[in-house]
Amino acid sequence: MSNGERAGLLLSAGMNSGRRRVVVTGMGIVGPLGLGVENVWSRLIAGESGIGEITQFDASDLPAQVAGEVPNGPREEGKLTLSEWVPTKDQRKMDRFIHMGLVAATEAVEDSGWKPQTEEEKCRTGVMIGSGIGGLQTIYDASITVHEGRAKRLSPFFIPSALINLVSGHVSIKYGFQGPNHSVVTACATGVHAIGDAARLIMFGDADVMVAGGAEATVCPLGIAGFCSARALSTGFNATPQQASRPWDKDRDGFVMGEGSGIVVLEEYEHAKARGAKIYGEVIGYGMSGDAYHITAPSEGHYGAYRAMRSALQSAGLTTADINYVNAHGTSTMADDLELEAVERLFGDDAKKLAMSSTKSATGHLLGAAGAVEAIFSILAIRDNVAPPTLNLDSPSRESVIDRVAHTAQQRPINIALSNSFGFGGTNASLIVRGV
Amino acid sequence: MSEIADKVKKIVVEHLGVEESKVTPEASFIDDLGADSLDTVELVMAFEEAFNVEIPEDAAEKITTVKDAIDYIEKQKAA
């Protein structure tokens, strides 16, 4: 099929039928692999890991002692100096997840070059940044203040520091974006839902530009202890942190908590073209489903994942033959094989040509930010025709015809990519992107 | 400058992230030092904590400048 025919097919079908096209014109990441999209991407492709011992608090009495923390340091080294992004006096008015969101949103907005001048332009620019959990450390600290009988000393900034939609709020205030101001909360599926929903707001005409993604900062005592209690975190690699996140490997024993944020600037295609914006890719498919099964475990066969991916394909008017790369949810838990099974079932014979990797092997699991960071990785995989690697996949627990890109990145033609995110509560979301 | 005035100034600098030279007695928290209504609530709490005094809401509402804060606290401490 020629590119022209393909474009015609895409435009005539499903999600894009008579609707406005949505492209990505700006991207920002801060996470365990550092600051800046190009820096993080090159480290990812080089097979580097962002996982290490927990340093933000003393985790020695917890079963899980490793995490993907954002590295502190100079910007030119791809590290974070928070005061360069959030004024020191404002930092204590926001939980760390809001800091993360502001950093990545600032990167993305500046990268896009979009500076609305008129009231109309400002009103046509919105924000939809979610979080899986929100200000957990802030809630912890405030609880102690109340417990100590000092409720009257509770900071007036406690509530706005902890609220999930305050990333969207702060970004809108910083830039004067007066369009739809919204926030998604679907646990580990948040990032994909935020981008997919924001894309639909643009398609349906509610906005021309949306800043969308997820932010998370739960490398804190409640976050680690809570997921430990749910038996969800890796505990067997405390002495070798970089081996702890090992999707599909037979020795995997849980996910590794990561922190950070991924944000994209979504823009209506003609709007982006008219201002000569750099276009990274296009959001062409989005599918959602619910497991209706269990609060934390996917069902046998992961039919929820299957239906989310199928629905995304339908909305894009594509078949499995069109997908070259899947960025898996792949958290390094028992559920990895269920996702694999669902992808194999959906793709059938097309699975043989497919590359699928889990970048959580390098970043850990950024919960509500994961889907957004991985959507960015999917777009870059298309731009550079590179499938990022799955680290630590030494010995798969389940054989598959799908190439899971073990250990090292692969140069291969990637025109269209699908990214999966699944969350507690049995919520599933898949996003399909392509180059433009 | 009294010990109280010195301490008030320090708290204001720290909480509002402003230059020390701007924290003059006449400076208004909101008009001159960039505070919003939540900042002023937090400032009053910080004064209460630092000086071990109670500042009731109706009194807090009248504390709008650095001097207001110093005067109120000095009066409480003298009482």
CSV table of N, CA and C in Angstrom, one decimal, chain A residues 293-432:
chain,number,residue,atom,x,y,z
A,293,TYR,N,-13.8,-7.6,36.6
A,293,TYR,CA,-13.3,-8.8,37.1
A,293,TYR,C,-12.8,-8.7,38.5
A,294,HIS,N,-11.7,-8.0,38.7
A,294,HIS,CA,-11.0,-8.0,40.0
A,294,HIS,C,-10.3,-6.6,40.3
A,295,ILE,N,-10.2,-6.2,41.5
A,295,ILE,CA,-9.7,-4.8,41.8
A,295,ILE,C,-8.2,-4.7,41.3
A,296,THR,N,-7.4,-5.7,41.4
A,296,THR,CA,-6.0,-5.6,41.1
A,296,THR,C,-5.5,-6.5,40.0
A,297,ALA,N,-6.2,-7.7,39.8
A,297,ALA,CA,-5.6,-8.7,38.9
A,297,ALA,C,-6.4,-8.7,37.6
A,298,PRO,N,-5.7,-8.8,36.4
A,298,PRO,CA,-6.5,-9.0,35.2
A,298,PRO,C,-7.0,-10.4,35.1
A,299,SER,N,-8.0,-10.6,34.3
A,299,SER,CA,-8.6,-12.0,34.1
A,299,SER,C,-7.7,-12.9,33.3
A,300,GLU,N,-7.9,-14.2,33.4
A,300,GLU,CA,-7.2,-15.1,32.5
A,300,GLU,C,-7.4,-14.7,31.1
A,301,GLY,N,-6.3,-14.7,30.3
A,301,GLY,CA,-6.4,-14.3,28.9
A,301,GLY,C,-6.5,-12.9,28.7
A,302,HIS,N,-6.6,-12.1,29.7
A,302,HIS,CA,-6.6,-10.6,29.6
A,302,HIS,C,-7.5,-10.1,28.5
A,303,TYR,N,-8.8,-10.5,28.6
A,303,TYR,CA,-9.7,-10.1,27.5
A,303,TYR,C,-9.9,-8.6,27.5
A,304,GLY,N,-9.7,-8.0,28.7
A,304,GLY,CA,-9.9,-6.5,28.7
A,304,GLY,C,-8.8,-5.8,27.9
A,305,ALA,N,-7.6,-6.3,28.0
A,305,ALA,CA,-6.5,-5.7,27.2
A,305,ALA,C,-6.8,-6.0,25.7
A,306,TYR,N,-7.3,-7.2,25.4
A,306,TYR,CA,-7.6,-7.6,24.0
A,306,TYR,C,-8.6,-6.6,23.4
A,307,ARG,N,-9.7,-6.4,24.2
A,307,ARG,CA,-10.7,-5.5,23.7
A,307,ARG,C,-10.3,-4.0,23.6
A,308,ALA,N,-9.4,-3.6,24.5
A,308,ALA,CA,-8.9,-2.2,24.4
A,308,ALA,C,-8.1,-2.0,23.1
A,309,MET,N,-7.2,-3.0,22.8
A,309,MET,CA,-6.4,-2.9,21.6
A,309,MET,C,-7.3,-3.0,20.4
A,310,ARG,N,-8.2,-3.9,20.4
A,310,ARG,CA,-9.1,-4.1,19.2
A,310,ARG,C,-9.9,-2.8,18.9
A,311,SER,N,-10.4,-2.2,20.0
A,311,SER,CA,-11.1,-1.0,19.9
A,311,SER,C,-10.3,0.1,19.3
A,312,ALA,N,-9.0,0.2,19.8
A,312,ALA,CA,-8.1,1.2,19.3
A,312,ALA,C,-7.9,1.0,17.8
A,313,LEU,N,-7.7,-0.2,17.4
A,313,LEU,CA,-7.5,-0.5,15.9
A,313,LEU,C,-8.7,-0.1,15.1
A,314,GLN,N,-9.9,-0.4,15.7
A,314,GLN,CA,-11.2,-0.1,15.0
A,314,GLN,C,-11.3,1.5,14.8
A,315,SER,N,-10.9,2.2,15.9
A,315,SER,CA,-11.1,3.6,15.8
A,315,SER,C,-10.1,4.2,14.8
A,316,ALA,N,-9.0,3.5,14.6
A,316,ALA,CA,-8.0,4.0,13.6
A,316,ALA,C,-8.3,3.5,12.2
A,317,GLY,N,-9.2,2.6,12.1
A,317,GLY,CA,-9.5,2.0,10.8
A,317,GLY,C,-8.3,1.1,10.3
A,318,LEU,N,-7.7,0.4,11.3
A,318,LEU,CA,-6.5,-0.4,10.9
A,318,LEU,C,-6.7,-1.8,11.2
A,319,THR,N,-5.8,-2.7,10.7
A,319,THR,CA,-5.8,-4.1,11.1
A,319,THR,C,-4.5,-4.3,11.8
A,320,THR,N,-4.3,-5.5,12.4
A,320,THR,CA,-3.1,-5.8,13.2
A,320,THR,C,-1.9,-5.8,12.2
A,321,ALA,N,-2.1,-6.0,10.9
A,321,ALA,CA,-1.0,-6.0,10.0
A,321,ALA,C,-0.3,-4.6,9.9
A,322,ASP,N,-1.1,-3.6,10.3
A,322,ASP,CA,-0.5,-2.2,10.2
A,322,ASP,C,0.4,-1.9,11.3
A,323,ILE,N,0.3,-2.6,12.4
A,323,ILE,CA,1.1,-2.2,13.6
A,323,ILE,C,2.5,-2.9,13.6
A,324,ASN,N,3.5,-2.0,13.7
A,324,ASN,CA,4.9,-2.5,13.7
A,324,ASN,C,5.5,-2.7,15.1
A,325,TYR,N,5.0,-1.9,16.0
A,325,TYR,CA,5.6,-1.9,17.3
A,325,TYR,C,4.5,-1.7,18.4
A,326,VAL,N,4.6,-2.5,19.5
A,326,VAL,CA,3.8,-2.4,20.6
A,326,VAL,C,4.6,-2.0,21.8
A,327,ASN,N,4.3,-0.9,22.5
A,327,ASN,CA,4.9,-0.6,23.8
A,327,ASN,C,4.0,-1.2,24.8
A,328,ALA,N,4.5,-2.3,25.4
A,328,ALA,CA,3.6,-3.1,26.3
A,328,ALA,C,3.4,-2.4,27.6
A,329,HIS,N,2.3,-2.7,28.3
A,329,HIS,CA,2.2,-2.3,29.7
A,329,HIS,C,3.3,-3.0,30.5
A,330,GLY,N,3.5,-4.3,30.3
A,330,GLY,CA,4.6,-5.0,30.8
A,330,GLY,C,5.3,-4.5,32.1
A,331,THR,N,4.7,-4.7,33.3
A,331,THR,CA,5.2,-4.1,34.5
A,331,THR,C,6.3,-4.9,35.2
A,332,SER,N,6.5,-6.1,34.7
A,332,SER,CA,7.5,-7.1,35.5
A,332,SER,C,6.7,-7.8,36.6
A,333,THR,N,5.4,-8.1,36.3
A,333,THR,CA,4.6,-8.8,37.3
A,333,THR,C,4.1,-10.1,36.5
A,334,MET,N,3.4,-10.9,37.2
A,334,MET,CA,2.8,-12.1,36.6
A,334,MET,C,1.9,-11.8,35.4
A,335,ALA,N,1.3,-10.6,35.5
A,335,ALA,CA,0.4,-10.2,34.4
A,335,ALA,C,1.0,-10.0,33.1
A,336,ASP,N,2.3,-9.9,33.0
A,336,ASP,CA,3.0,-9.7,31.7
A,336,ASP,C,2.6,-10.7,30.7
A,337,ASP,N,2.6,-12.0,31.1
A,337,ASP,CA,2.3,-13.1,30.2
A,337,ASP,C,0.8,-13.0,29.7
A,338,LEU,N,-0.1,-12.5,30.6
A,338,LEU,CA,-1.5,-12.3,30.1
A,338,LEU,C,-1.6,-11.3,29.0
A,339,GLU,N,-0.9,-10.2,29.2
A,339,GLU,CA,-0.9,-9.2,28.1
A,339,GLU,C,-0.3,-9.8,26.8
A,340,LEU,N,0.8,-10.5,27.0
A,340,LEU,CA,1.4,-11.2,25.8
A,340,LEU,C,0.5,-12.1,25.1
A,341,GLU,N,-0.3,-12.9,25.9
A,341,GLU,CA,-1.2,-13.8,25.4
A,341,GLU,C,-2.3,-13.0,24.6
A,342,ALA,N,-2.8,-11.9,25.2
A,342,ALA,CA,-3.8,-11.1,24.5
A,342,ALA,C,-3.3,-10.5,23.2
A,343,VAL,N,-2.1,-10.1,23.2
A,343,VAL,CA,-1.5,-9.5,21.9
A,343,VAL,C,-1.4,-10.6,20.9
A,344,GLU,N,-0.9,-11.8,21.3
A,344,GLU,CA,-0.8,-12.9,20.4
A,344,GLU,C,-2.2,-13.3,19.8
A,345,ARG,N,-3.2,-13.3,20.6
A,345,ARG,CA,-4.5,-13.7,20.2
A,345,ARG,C,-5.0,-12.7,19.2
A,346,LEU,N,-4.9,-11.4,19.5
A,346,LEU,CA,-5.4,-10.4,18.6
A,346,LEU,C,-4.6,-10.3,17.3
A,347,PHE,N,-3.3,-10.5,17.3
A,347,PHE,CA,-2.5,-10.3,16.1
A,347,PHE,C,-2.4,-11.6,15.3
A,348,GLY,N,-2.7,-12.7,15.8
A,348,GLY,CA,-2.7,-13.9,15.0
A,348,GLY,C,-1.3,-14.1,14.3
A,349,ASP,N,-1.4,-14.3,13.0
A,349,ASP,CA,-0.2,-14.4,12.2
A,349,ASP,C,0.7,-13.2,12.1
A,350,ASP,N,0.0,-12.0,12.3
A,350,ASP,CA,0.8,-10.8,12.2
A,350,ASP,C,1.8,-10.6,13.4
A,351,ALA,N,1.6,-11.5,14.4
A,351,ALA,CA,2.4,-11.4,15.6
A,351,ALA,C,3.9,-11.7,15.3
A,352,LYS,N,4.1,-12.5,14.2
A,352,LYS,CA,5.4,-12.9,13.8
A,352,LYS,C,6.3,-11.7,13.4
A,353,LYS,N,5.6,-10.7,12.9
A,353,LYS,CA,6.4,-9.5,12.3
A,353,LYS,C,6.5,-8.4,13.4
A,354,LEU,N,5.9,-8.7,14.5
A,354,LEU,CA,5.8,-7.6,15.5
A,354,LEU,C,7.0,-7.5,16.5
A,355,ALA,N,7.3,-6.2,16.8
A,355,ALA,CA,8.3,-6.0,17.9
A,355,ALA,C,7.4,-5.4,19.0
A,356,MET,N,7.7,-6.0,20.2
A,356,MET,CA,7.0,-5.5,21.4
A,356,MET,C,8.0,-5.4,22.5
A,357,SER,N,8.1,-4.3,23.2
A,357,SER,CA,9.0,-4.2,24.3
A,357,SER,C,8.4,-3.5,25.5
A,358,SER,N,9.0,-3.7,26.7
A,358,SER,CA,8.5,-3.0,27.8
A,358,SER,C,9.6,-2.0,28.3
A,359,THR,N,9.4,-0.7,28.1
A,359,THR,CA,10.4,0.2,28.5
A,359,THR,C,10.4,0.4,30.1
A,360,LYS,N,9.4,-0.2,30.7
A,360,LYS,CA,9.4,-0.1,32.2
A,360,LYS,C,10.7,-0.9,32.7
A,361,SER,N,11.3,-1.7,31.9
A,361,SER,CA,12.5,-2.4,32.3
A,361,SER,C,13.6,-1.4,32.6
A,362,ALA,N,13.5,-0.2,32.0
A,362,ALA,CA,14.6,0.8,32.2
A,362,ALA,C,14.1,1.9,33.1
A,363,THR,N,12.8,2.2,33.1
A,363,THR,CA,12.3,3.4,33.8
A,363,THR,C,11.6,3.0,35.1
A,364,GLY,N,11.3,1.7,35.3
A,364,GLY,CA,10.3,1.4,36.4
A,364,GLY,C,8.9,1.8,35.9
A,365,HIS,N,8.0,1.7,36.8
A,365,HIS,CA,6.6,1.9,36.5
A,365,HIS,C,6.2,3.3,37.1
A,366,LEU,N,6.0,4.2,36.2
A,366,LEU,CA,5.6,5.6,36.6
A,366,LEU,C,4.1,5.7,36.9
A,367,LEU,N,3.4,4.6,37.1
A,367,LEU,CA,2.0,4.7,37.4
A,367,LEU,C,1.2,5.6,36.5
A,368,GLY,N,0.6,6.6,37.0
A,368,GLY,CA,-0.2,7.5,36.2
A,368,GLY,C,0.6,8.3,35.1
A,369,ALA,N,1.9,8.3,35.2
A,369,ALA,CA,2.7,9.0,34.2
A,369,ALA,C,3.2,8.0,33.1
A,370,ALA,N,3.1,6.7,33.4
A,370,ALA,CA,3.7,5.7,32.6
A,370,ALA,C,3.1,5.8,31.1
A,371,GLY,N,1.8,5.8,31.0
A,371,GLY,CA,1.2,5.8,29.6
A,371,GLY,C,1.6,7.0,28.8
A,372,ALA,N,1.8,8.1,29.4
A,372,ALA,CA,2.2,9.3,28.7
A,372,ALA,C,3.7,9.2,28.2
A,373,VAL,N,4.6,8.8,29.2
A,373,VAL,CA,6.0,8.6,28.8
A,373,VAL,C,6.1,7.6,27.7
A,374,GLU,N,5.3,6.5,27.8
A,374,GLU,CA,5.4,5.4,26.8
A,374,GLU,C,4.8,5.8,25.5
A,375,ALA,N,3.8,6.7,25.5
A,375,ALA,CA,3.3,7.2,24.2
A,375,ALA,C,4.4,8.1,23.5
A,376,ILE,N,5.2,8.8,24.3
A,376,ILE,CA,6.3,9.6,23.7
A,376,ILE,C,7.3,8.6,23.2
A,377,PHE,N,7.6,7.6,23.9
A,377,PHE,CA,8.6,6.6,23.4
A,377,PHE,C,8.1,6.0,22.1
A,378,SER,N,6.8,5.7,22.0
A,378,SER,CA,6.2,5.1,20.8
A,378,SER,C,6.4,6.0,19.6
A,379,ILE,N,6.2,7.3,19.8
A,379,ILE,CA,6.3,8.3,18.8
A,379,ILE,C,7.8,8.4,18.3
A,380,LEU,N,8.7,8.3,19.3
A,380,LEU,CA,10.1,8.4,18.9
A,380,LEU,C,10.6,7.1,18.2
A,381,ALA,N,9.9,6.0,18.6
A,381,ALA,CA,10.3,4.7,17.9
A,381,ALA,C,9.9,4.8,16.4
A,382,ILE,N,8.8,5.5,16.1
A,382,ILE,CA,8.4,5.7,14.7
A,382,ILE,C,9.4,6.7,14.1
A,383,ARG,N,9.7,7.8,14.8
A,383,ARG,CA,10.6,8.8,14.2
A,383,ARG,C,11.9,8.2,13.8
A,384,ASP,N,12.5,7.4,14.7
A,384,ASP,CA,13.9,6.9,14.5
A,384,ASP,C,13.9,5.5,13.9
A,385,ASN,N,12.7,4.9,13.7
A,385,ASN,CA,12.7,3.5,13.3
A,385,ASN,C,13.5,2.6,14.2
A,386,VAL,N,13.3,2.8,15.5
A,386,VAL,CA,14.0,2.0,16.5
A,386,VAL,C,13.0,1.5,17.6
A,387,ALA,N,13.1,0.2,17.8
A,387,ALA,CA,12.4,-0.4,18.9
A,387,ALA,C,13.2,-0.4,20.2
A,388,PRO,N,12.8,0.3,21.2
A,388,PRO,CA,13.6,0.4,22.5
A,388,PRO,C,13.6,-1.0,23.1
A,389,PRO,N,14.7,-1.3,23.9
A,389,PRO,CA,14.8,-2.7,24.4
A,389,PRO,C,14.0,-3.0,25.6
A,390,THR,N,13.9,-4.3,25.9
A,390,THR,CA,13.4,-4.8,27.2
A,390,THR,C,14.6,-5.3,27.9
A,391,LEU,N,15.0,-4.6,28.9
A,391,LEU,CA,16.2,-5.0,29.7
A,391,LEU,C,15.9,-6.2,30.6
A,392,ASN,N,16.9,-6.9,30.9
A,392,ASN,CA,16.8,-8.1,31.8
A,392,ASN,C,15.9,-9.2,31.4
A,393,LEU,N,15.6,-9.2,30.1
A,393,LEU,CA,14.8,-10.4,29.6
A,393,LEU,C,15.7,-11.5,29.3
A,394,ASP,N,16.2,-12.1,30.3
A,394,ASP,CA,17.3,-13.2,30.1
A,394,ASP,C,16.6,-14.5,29.7
A,395,SER,N,15.5,-14.8,30.3
A,395,SER,CA,14.9,-16.1,30.1
A,395,SER,C,13.4,-16.0,30.2
A,396,PRO,N,12.7,-15.9,29.1
A,396,PRO,CA,11.3,-15.6,29.2
A,396,PRO,C,10.5,-16.7,29.9
A,397,SER,N,9.5,-16.4,30.6
A,397,SER,CA,8.7,-17.4,31.3
A,397,SER,C,7.8,-18.1,30.3
A,398,ARG,N,7.6,-17.4,29.2
A,398,ARG,CA,6.7,-18.0,28.2
A,398,ARG,C,7.3,-17.6,26.8
A,399,GLU,N,7.4,-18.6,26.0
A,399,GLU,CA,7.9,-18.4,24.7
A,399,GLU,C,6.9,-17.7,23.8
A,400,SER,N,7.3,-17.0,22.8
A,400,SER,CA,6.4,-16.3,21.9
A,400,SER,C,7.0,-16.1,20.6
A,401,VAL,N,6.2,-15.9,19.5
A,401,VAL,CA,6.7,-15.6,18.2
A,401,VAL,C,7.0,-14.1,18.1
A,402,ILE,N,6.5,-13.3,19.1
A,402,ILE,CA,6.7,-11.9,19.1
A,402,ILE,C,8.1,-11.6,19.6
A,403,ASP,N,8.8,-10.7,18.8
A,403,ASP,CA,10.1,-10.3,19.2
A,403,ASP,C,10.0,-9.2,20.3
A,404,ARG,N,10.5,-9.6,21.5
A,404,ARG,CA,10.3,-8.7,22.6
A,404,ARG,C,11.6,-7.8,22.9
A,405,VAL,N,12.4,-7.8,21.9
A,405,VAL,CA,13.5,-6.8,21.8
A,405,VAL,C,14.4,-6.9,23.1
A,406,ALA,N,14.8,-8.1,23.4
A,406,ALA,CA,15.6,-8.4,24.7
A,406,ALA,C,16.9,-7.6,24.6
A,407,HIS,N,17.2,-7.0,25.7
A,407,HIS,CA,18.5,-6.4,26.0
A,407,HIS,C,18.9,-5.2,25.2
A,408,THR,N,18.8,-5.3,23.8
A,408,THR,CA,19.4,-4.2,23.0
A,408,THR,C,18.3,-3.7,22.0
A,409,ALA,N,18.3,-2.4,21.8
A,409,ALA,CA,17.4,-1.8,20.8
A,409,ALA,C,17.6,-2.3,19.4
A,410,GLN,N,16.5,-2.3,18.6
A,410,GLN,CA,16.6,-2.8,17.3
A,410,GLN,C,16.2,-1.7,16.3
A,411,GLN,N,17.0,-1.6,15.2
A,411,GLN,CA,16.7,-0.7,14.1
A,411,GLN,C,15.7,-1.5,13.3
A,412,ARG,N,14.5,-1.1,13.0
A,412,ARG,CA,13.6,-1.8,12.2
A,412,ARG,C,12.5,-0.8,11.7
A,413,PRO,N,11.9,-1.0,10.6
A,413,PRO,CA,10.9,0.0,10.1
A,413,PRO,C,9.7,0.0,11.0
A,414,ILE,N,9.4,1.2,11.6
A,414,ILE,CA,8.2,1.3,12.4
A,414,ILE,C,7.4,2.5,11.9
A,415,ASN,N,6.2,2.2,11.4
A,415,ASN,CA,5.4,3.3,10.8
A,415,ASN,C,4.2,3.6,11.8
A,416,ILE,N,3.8,2.6,12.5
A,416,ILE,CA,2.6,2.8,13.3
A,416,ILE,C,2.9,2.0,14.6
A,417,ALA,N,2.6,2.6,15.8
A,417,ALA,CA,2.9,1.9,17.0
A,417,ALA,C,1.6,2.0,17.9
A,418,LEU,N,1.5,1.0,18.8
A,418,LEU,CA,0.4,0.9,19.7
A,418,LEU,C,1.0,0.8,21.1
A,419,SER,N,0.4,1.6,22.0
A,419,SER,CA,0.9,1.6,23.4
A,419,SER,C,-0.2,1.2,24.4
A,420,ASN,N,0.1,0.3,25.3
A,420,ASN,CA,-0.9,-0.2,26.2
A,420,ASN,C,-0.7,0.3,27.6
A,421,SER,N,-1.8,0.6,28.3
A,421,SER,CA,-1.7,0.9,29.8
A,421,SER,C,-2.9,0.3,30.4
A,422,PHE,N,-2.7,-0.4,31.5
A,422,PHE,CA,-3.8,-1.0,32.3
A,422,PHE,C,-3.7,-0.6,33.7
A,423,GLY,N,-4.8,-0.4,34.4
A,423,GLY,CA,-4.8,0.0,35.8
A,423,GLY,C,-5.6,-0.8,36.7
A,424,PHE,N,-5.3,-0.6,38.0
A,424,PHE,CA,-6.1,-1.3,39.1
A,424,PHE,C,-7.5,-0.8,38.9
A,425,GLY,N,-8.4,-1.7,39.3
A,425,GLY,CA,-9.8,-1.5,39.0
A,425,GLY,C,-10.3,-2.1,37.7
A,426,GLY,N,-9.3,-2.7,37.0
A,426,GLY,CA,-9.6,-3.3,35.7
A,426,GLY,C,-9.9,-2.4,34.6
A,427,THR,N,-9.1,-1.3,34.5
A,427,THR,CA,-9.2,-0.3,33.4
A,427,THR,C,-8.1,-0.5,32.4
A,428,ASN,N,-8.5,-0.5,31.1
A,428,ASN,CA,-7.5,-0.7,30.1
A,428,ASN,C,-7.6,0.4,29.0
A,429,ALA,N,-6.4,0.8,28.5
A,429,ALA,CA,-6.4,1.8,27.4
A,429,ALA,C,-5.3,1.5,26.5
A,430,SER,N,-5.6,1.7,25.2
A,430,SER,CA,-4.6,1.6,24.1
A,430,SER,C,-4.6,2.8,23.2
A,431,LEU,N,-3.4,3.2,22.8
A,431,LEU,CA,-3.3,4.4,22.0
A,431,LEU,C,-2.5,4.0,20.7
A,432,ILE,N,-2.9,4.5,19.6
A,432,ILE,CA,-2.2,4.2,18.3
A,432,ILE,C,-1.7,5.5,17.8
